[in-house]
Amino acid sequence: MVNKHVSLVDKDLLKFTKLEELILSANRIKEIDAVNLPPTLKVLELYGNEVTSMECLCARPPPCLQHLGLGHNKLLGPLESLYVTADHWPTLVSLDLGFNNLTDLQSLIASLSTLQHLRLLVLQGNPLALVPYYRGFTIDSLSRLCVLDDITVSPNEKHLFRDLGHSGDLLPREAQFVVTIGNVRGVPDTSVLDPEPGPQGPFITYSYYVTYDFVEDEEDEGKKYGGVLAEIVSPSLIMEQLGEEFPEEVIGEAEGSLESGLTTQTQSGELEEESLVSGGSAPLPRLTDSAEELAKLRPLTDPRLCPSPGTVLFSTVRKPWAEVIPCNYEMQHTLKDLVPLKAFLLAGTTVTVVEEKVLSWPAGLPLVDASLSARKGKGEKNKKDKKGTDLNGGKEAAKDQKGSKKKKELPKDLQQDQPILRVLGSGAVVLEPLLVGEPLVSTVCNFGVIRTLESDRLTFLRDSKKPKKAKKETGKSKTKPGASEKRKSVFSMYEGDYQPEPLTVEVQIQLNQCRSAEEAIRALSL
């Protein structure tokens, strides 16, 4: 009776006096009165139902039951270990409790050890299977077990995890993950599209980083990962600084606009660049009588820059543009609350590549600005007199050239505007394989081509000028024979078959799994 919308098992089932196998998978059963189960049953499968506790089956369980399948239900709580003992299932050979919400491995294994005939066991998909020592502890504690999670228990495994079961109470009940983010490729060099800054700015800098969301324990959130490698984007933190200066109603509305995560769109449908605070403070809302005026002042946030509910946003260190941007990022996540962790792994994480644009301005008008115009006029005069003779001599010309170089240098004291963030690419990474026993998810996120012919041509032209500059400074040609032809051929590539590299980022998420009893015990001392 599979997927037949069954919700109740009544006493009429007892009319099957010789029934040995009952399969009621993929129905709507929340509990079963064991009194209505024929005592002749040897196989009972209830996969994919809504059973929340095994207690209902233990009132009068079939005495000869050999296989019980309760996978993909809603079993939850430490009391479930009380219902899997030999007192209820003396002849049980196979038990499948996979993909529930069981968290207490030590208590459950203690109860399962009383089942003398148990040979096949499935627990994967439960939060308890995410702890590093799960497989080794289970194998050593249940010495008669032949198959665990559909994988045969080998003699070598039994040897490697020998005596680990005696350390059950000392082993931490937490899961450990390591997130690694490698190279980012295919990022366009946006800086080539900006005009040269004047003496008063703005001086524009670009940096790039990758974000991802990950679930965290509430007690550790914002404490353990408060460094530069893990920036928590929280609208409430932004608004905390407004407390005494503005009424609570204004602060509440402004905070609500941040949390709403709305974006504006141009007529063409493309997302506009929006300001978002990253390591700074939000623009303070002014007291206005009009709600419309207040709405205009609210910073609008691209929802892809906000973490999913119940998660924290982490980011790599900001890096300047390069053809290949090495993130060199590695973060360990240790989690004790395993039930939300399972839900997070089923949903997956979101990886986002972000471009940060910062405009800087001189802190104040420098005193030398007034003389710059005079110096400029003098330079023009010298330039005119140069038609006849050099009135200032070679030394003055060199001095004026040196002064012109200084003008191009950035002022020392700059004030920065709020960063302007632009999402270059964003996509989901599937993490469900970690829940079914896979130790590693490794992928290259491909967000498609975002580079343009215009920016790539300007970048190429800018970079091609660098060897020429070195030639002028040294007075010697460092250009290898045929280099000009090579540059010409590369340039022709942009005129003809233009195939830019797509935007990609390398991501690895590893679930820590102990490979021996020694490794598990060693982790206790760390």
Short mmCIF file of C-alpha atoms in Angstrom, two decimals, residues 136-408:
data_model
loop_
_atom_site.label_atom_id
_atom_site.label_comp_id
_atom_site.label_asym_id
_atom_site.label_seq_id
_atom_site.Cartn_x
_atom_site.Cartn_y
_atom_site.Cartn_z
CA GLY A 136 33.95 4.23 13.94
CA PHE A 137 32.06 4.54 17.22
CA THR A 138 29.05 2.65 15.83
CA ILE A 139 31.15 -0.17 14.38
CA ASP A 140 33.15 -0.69 17.57
CA SER A 141 30.08 -0.51 19.84
CA LEU A 142 28.00 -2.94 17.74
CA SER A 143 30.51 -5.73 17.20
CA ARG A 144 28.00 -8.03 15.47
CA LEU A 145 27.09 -5.47 12.83
CA CYS A 146 27.77 -6.52 9.23
CA VAL A 147 26.46 -3.59 7.19
CA LEU A 148 26.24 0.07 8.25
CA ASP A 149 24.55 2.57 5.93
CA ASP A 150 24.63 0.08 3.05
CA ILE A 151 28.42 -0.29 3.36
CA THR A 152 29.89 -3.60 4.50
CA VAL A 153 31.85 -3.40 7.73
CA SER A 154 35.33 -4.68 6.94
CA PRO A 155 37.73 -6.37 9.37
CA ASN A 156 40.16 -3.52 8.78
CA GLU A 157 37.56 -1.00 9.98
CA LYS A 158 36.96 -3.00 13.13
CA HIS A 159 40.69 -2.99 13.78
CA LEU A 160 41.15 0.75 13.14
CA PHE A 161 38.32 1.73 15.50
CA ARG A 162 39.00 -0.84 18.21
CA ASP A 163 38.12 0.36 21.75
CA LEU A 164 36.65 3.65 20.51
CA GLY A 165 33.27 2.62 21.92
CA HIS A 166 34.69 2.88 25.47
CA SER A 167 35.28 6.62 25.00
CA GLY A 168 31.73 7.50 24.03
CA ASP A 169 31.06 9.83 26.96
CA LEU A 170 34.24 11.82 26.25
CA LEU A 171 33.64 12.39 22.56
CA PRO A 172 32.22 15.85 21.70
CA ARG A 173 28.75 15.90 20.18
CA GLU A 174 29.50 18.35 17.42
CA ALA A 175 30.10 18.41 13.68
CA GLN A 176 33.13 19.98 12.03
CA PHE A 177 33.33 21.43 8.53
CA VAL A 178 36.15 23.10 6.62
CA VAL A 179 35.22 25.56 3.86
CA THR A 180 37.92 26.34 1.29
CA ILE A 181 37.60 28.95 -1.45
CA GLY A 182 40.29 28.96 -4.13
CA ASN A 183 40.74 31.00 -7.30
CA VAL A 184 38.26 33.36 -8.91
CA ARG A 185 38.51 33.72 -12.69
CA GLY A 186 36.74 35.73 -15.33
CA VAL A 187 36.33 38.96 -13.34
CA PRO A 188 36.14 42.09 -15.54
CA ASP A 189 38.55 44.94 -14.76
CA THR A 190 36.01 47.70 -14.22
CA SER A 191 38.65 50.29 -13.35
CA VAL A 192 39.60 50.77 -17.02
CA LEU A 193 36.18 52.31 -17.64
CA ASP A 194 36.69 55.07 -15.05
CA PRO A 195 38.13 58.47 -16.02
CA GLU A 196 41.45 59.66 -14.63
CA PRO A 197 40.89 61.37 -11.25
CA GLY A 198 41.45 65.11 -10.92
CA PRO A 199 43.42 66.76 -8.11
CA GLN A 200 40.27 66.83 -6.00
CA GLY A 201 39.31 63.22 -6.74
CA PRO A 202 37.42 61.06 -6.63
CA PHE A 203 40.10 58.40 -6.33
CA ILE A 204 38.43 55.07 -7.09
CA THR A 205 39.60 51.67 -5.87
CA TYR A 206 38.12 48.26 -6.58
CA SER A 207 38.37 45.04 -4.61
CA TYR A 208 36.77 41.65 -4.95
CA TYR A 209 35.68 38.96 -2.51
CA VAL A 210 33.48 35.88 -2.22
CA THR A 211 30.69 35.35 0.30
CA TYR A 212 28.82 32.24 1.41
CA ASP A 213 26.28 31.56 4.14
CA PHE A 214 26.67 28.90 6.79
CA VAL A 215 24.59 27.91 9.79
CA GLU A 216 26.06 28.71 13.20
CA ASP A 217 25.19 27.99 16.81
CA GLU A 218 23.48 30.95 18.46
CA GLU A 219 25.91 30.93 21.38
CA ASP A 220 28.93 31.22 19.06
CA GLU A 221 27.47 33.58 16.48
CA GLY A 222 29.47 36.78 16.15
CA LYS A 223 32.03 35.74 18.78
CA LYS A 224 34.21 33.01 17.40
CA TYR A 225 34.09 34.35 13.86
CA GLY A 226 34.44 38.06 14.43
CA GLY A 227 37.69 38.49 12.49
CA VAL A 228 38.41 39.81 9.03
CA LEU A 229 37.79 36.42 7.45
CA ALA A 230 34.22 36.25 8.67
CA GLU A 231 32.19 39.41 8.37
CA ILE A 232 28.65 39.14 9.66
CA VAL A 233 26.20 41.25 7.67
CA SER A 234 23.43 42.09 10.10
CA PRO A 235 21.07 45.03 9.56
CA SER A 236 20.30 45.16 13.28
CA LEU A 237 23.97 45.81 14.03
CA ILE A 238 23.93 48.70 11.59
CA MET A 239 21.00 50.37 13.34
CA GLU A 240 22.29 49.90 16.90
CA GLN A 241 24.28 53.10 16.64
CA LEU A 242 21.16 55.20 16.08
CA GLY A 243 19.68 54.65 19.53
CA GLU A 244 19.70 58.05 21.23
CA GLU A 245 19.63 60.31 18.18
CA PHE A 246 16.40 59.16 16.54
CA PRO A 247 12.98 57.90 17.68
CA GLU A 248 12.40 54.16 17.76
CA GLU A 249 9.77 54.44 15.00
CA VAL A 250 12.28 55.93 12.57
CA ILE A 251 14.95 53.38 13.46
CA GLY A 252 12.47 50.54 13.16
CA GLU A 253 11.37 51.62 9.69
CA ALA A 254 14.94 52.09 8.50
CA GLU A 255 15.95 48.70 9.88
CA GLY A 256 12.96 47.12 8.19
CA SER A 257 14.05 48.47 4.85
CA LEU A 258 17.47 46.89 5.32
CA GLU A 259 16.02 43.51 6.22
CA SER A 260 13.55 43.57 3.34
CA GLY A 261 16.46 43.17 0.90
CA LEU A 262 14.85 44.96 -2.02
CA THR A 263 16.68 46.12 -5.12
CA THR A 264 15.83 48.69 -7.72
CA GLN A 265 15.83 47.91 -11.38
CA THR A 266 16.46 50.02 -14.41
CA GLN A 267 14.08 50.05 -17.35
CA SER A 268 16.22 47.45 -19.04
CA GLY A 269 15.72 45.14 -16.06
CA GLU A 270 19.33 45.21 -14.90
CA LEU A 271 20.17 45.59 -11.22
CA GLU A 272 21.57 48.97 -10.31
CA GLU A 273 24.62 49.31 -8.09
CA GLU A 274 23.53 49.93 -4.52
CA SER A 275 25.37 51.03 -1.42
CA LEU A 276 25.70 48.54 1.38
CA VAL A 277 27.62 48.95 4.58
CA SER A 278 30.54 46.58 4.99
CA GLY A 279 32.54 47.26 8.11
CA GLY A 280 31.08 50.77 8.47
CA SER A 281 27.85 52.42 9.49
CA ALA A 282 24.66 53.06 7.57
CA PRO A 283 23.63 56.57 6.53
CA LEU A 284 21.63 58.07 9.36
CA PRO A 285 17.97 58.67 8.55
CA ARG A 286 16.72 62.22 8.96
CA LEU A 287 13.53 63.13 10.77
CA THR A 288 10.98 63.72 8.04
CA ASP A 289 7.25 64.15 7.99
CA SER A 290 6.87 62.18 4.81
CA ALA A 291 7.21 58.41 4.69
CA GLU A 292 8.09 58.70 1.01
CA GLU A 293 11.02 61.00 1.79
CA LEU A 294 12.25 58.56 4.43
CA ALA A 295 12.02 55.68 1.98
CA LYS A 296 14.29 57.55 -0.42
CA LEU A 297 16.97 57.75 2.27
CA ARG A 298 17.01 54.03 3.03
CA PRO A 299 19.95 52.08 1.66
CA LEU A 300 18.66 49.40 -0.66
CA THR A 301 20.30 46.00 -0.43
CA ASP A 302 20.67 43.35 -3.08
CA PRO A 303 19.08 40.26 -1.45
CA ARG A 304 22.00 38.18 -2.70
CA LEU A 305 24.21 40.10 -0.27
CA CYS A 306 22.11 39.01 2.72
CA PRO A 307 22.34 35.62 4.47
CA SER A 308 19.47 33.18 4.35
CA PRO A 309 17.28 32.92 7.48
CA GLY A 310 19.10 31.07 10.25
CA THR A 311 22.53 31.48 8.68
CA VAL A 312 25.51 33.81 8.96
CA LEU A 313 27.29 35.41 6.01
CA PHE A 314 31.03 34.82 5.71
CA SER A 315 33.42 36.47 3.28
CA THR A 316 36.95 36.10 2.03
CA VAL A 317 39.54 38.86 2.33
CA ARG A 318 39.18 41.62 -0.24
CA LYS A 319 41.63 41.30 -3.10
CA PRO A 320 42.57 43.63 -6.00
CA TRP A 321 41.71 42.74 -9.57
CA ALA A 322 43.78 40.15 -11.40
CA GLU A 323 43.21 37.69 -14.21
CA VAL A 324 43.19 35.00 -11.52
CA ILE A 325 42.26 36.23 -8.04
CA PRO A 326 43.58 33.83 -5.37
CA CYS A 327 41.29 33.87 -2.33
CA ASN A 328 43.38 31.43 -0.25
CA TYR A 329 40.45 31.16 2.16
CA GLU A 330 39.94 28.40 4.72
CA MET A 331 37.47 28.44 7.61
CA GLN A 332 36.54 25.73 10.10
CA HIS A 333 32.96 25.61 11.32
CA THR A 334 32.16 23.68 14.50
CA LEU A 335 28.47 23.15 15.26
CA LYS A 336 26.72 21.65 18.25
CA ASP A 337 23.11 22.25 17.22
CA LEU A 338 22.80 19.45 14.70
CA VAL A 339 19.12 19.60 13.74
CA PRO A 340 19.33 23.06 12.09
CA LEU A 341 22.59 21.89 10.50
CA LYS A 342 20.76 19.04 8.75
CA ALA A 343 18.14 21.46 7.41
CA PHE A 344 20.92 23.74 6.15
CA LEU A 345 22.68 20.90 4.33
CA LEU A 346 19.43 19.95 2.62
CA ALA A 347 18.91 23.55 1.48
CA GLY A 348 22.54 24.14 0.44
CA THR A 349 24.60 27.32 0.57
CA THR A 350 24.81 30.31 -1.75
CA VAL A 351 28.16 31.50 -3.11
CA THR A 352 28.41 35.08 -4.35
CA VAL A 353 31.21 37.02 -6.05
CA VAL A 354 31.13 40.69 -5.06
CA GLU A 355 32.83 43.76 -6.48
CA GLU A 356 33.43 46.58 -3.98
CA LYS A 357 33.92 50.09 -5.33
CA VAL A 358 35.21 52.79 -2.97
CA LEU A 359 35.41 56.49 -3.82
CA SER A 360 37.95 58.50 -1.80
CA TRP A 361 38.22 62.29 -1.52
CA PRO A 362 40.82 64.59 0.02
CA ALA A 363 40.00 65.17 3.68
CA GLY A 364 40.22 68.95 3.11
CA LEU A 365 41.43 71.37 0.52
CA PRO A 366 45.26 71.30 0.72
CA LEU A 367 47.06 74.62 1.23
CA VAL A 368 49.15 74.10 -1.90
CA ASP A 369 46.13 74.14 -4.14
CA ALA A 370 46.26 77.91 -4.50
CA SER A 371 49.83 77.77 -5.70
CA LEU A 372 49.13 74.96 -8.12
CA SER A 373 47.31 77.30 -10.47
CA ALA A 374 50.15 79.82 -10.28
CA ARG A 375 52.67 77.09 -10.95
CA LYS A 376 50.56 75.96 -13.86
CA GLY A 377 50.60 79.47 -15.31
CA LYS A 378 54.34 79.66 -14.90
CA GLY A 379 54.68 76.37 -16.64
CA GLU A 380 52.67 77.65 -19.57
CA LYS A 381 54.94 80.69 -19.80
CA ASN A 382 58.05 78.55 -19.77
CA LYS A 383 56.50 76.42 -22.45
CA LYS A 384 56.03 79.47 -24.69
CA ASP A 385 59.55 80.77 -24.07
CA LYS A 386 60.88 77.36 -24.94
CA LYS A 387 60.27 78.11 -28.61
CA GLY A 388 63.39 80.27 -28.61
CA THR A 389 65.69 79.29 -25.78
CA ASP A 390 65.38 77.35 -22.53
CA LEU A 391 65.14 80.23 -20.06
CA ASN A 392 65.20 78.03 -16.96
CA GLY A 393 67.87 75.57 -18.00
CA GLY A 394 67.82 71.81 -17.82
CA LYS A 395 67.67 71.77 -14.01
CA GLU A 396 64.44 73.78 -13.88
CA ALA A 397 62.84 71.57 -16.52
CA ALA A 398 63.74 68.45 -14.55
CA LYS A 399 62.42 70.06 -11.39
CA ASP A 400 59.14 70.95 -13.04
CA GLN A 401 58.85 67.40 -14.41
CA LYS A 402 59.45 66.01 -10.93
CA GLY A 403 56.77 68.29 -9.56
CA SER A 404 54.27 67.10 -12.14
CA LYS A 405 54.85 63.52 -11.03
CA LYS A 406 54.04 64.47 -7.47
CA LYS A 407 50.71 65.85 -8.57
CA LYS A 408 49.65 62.38 -9.70
#
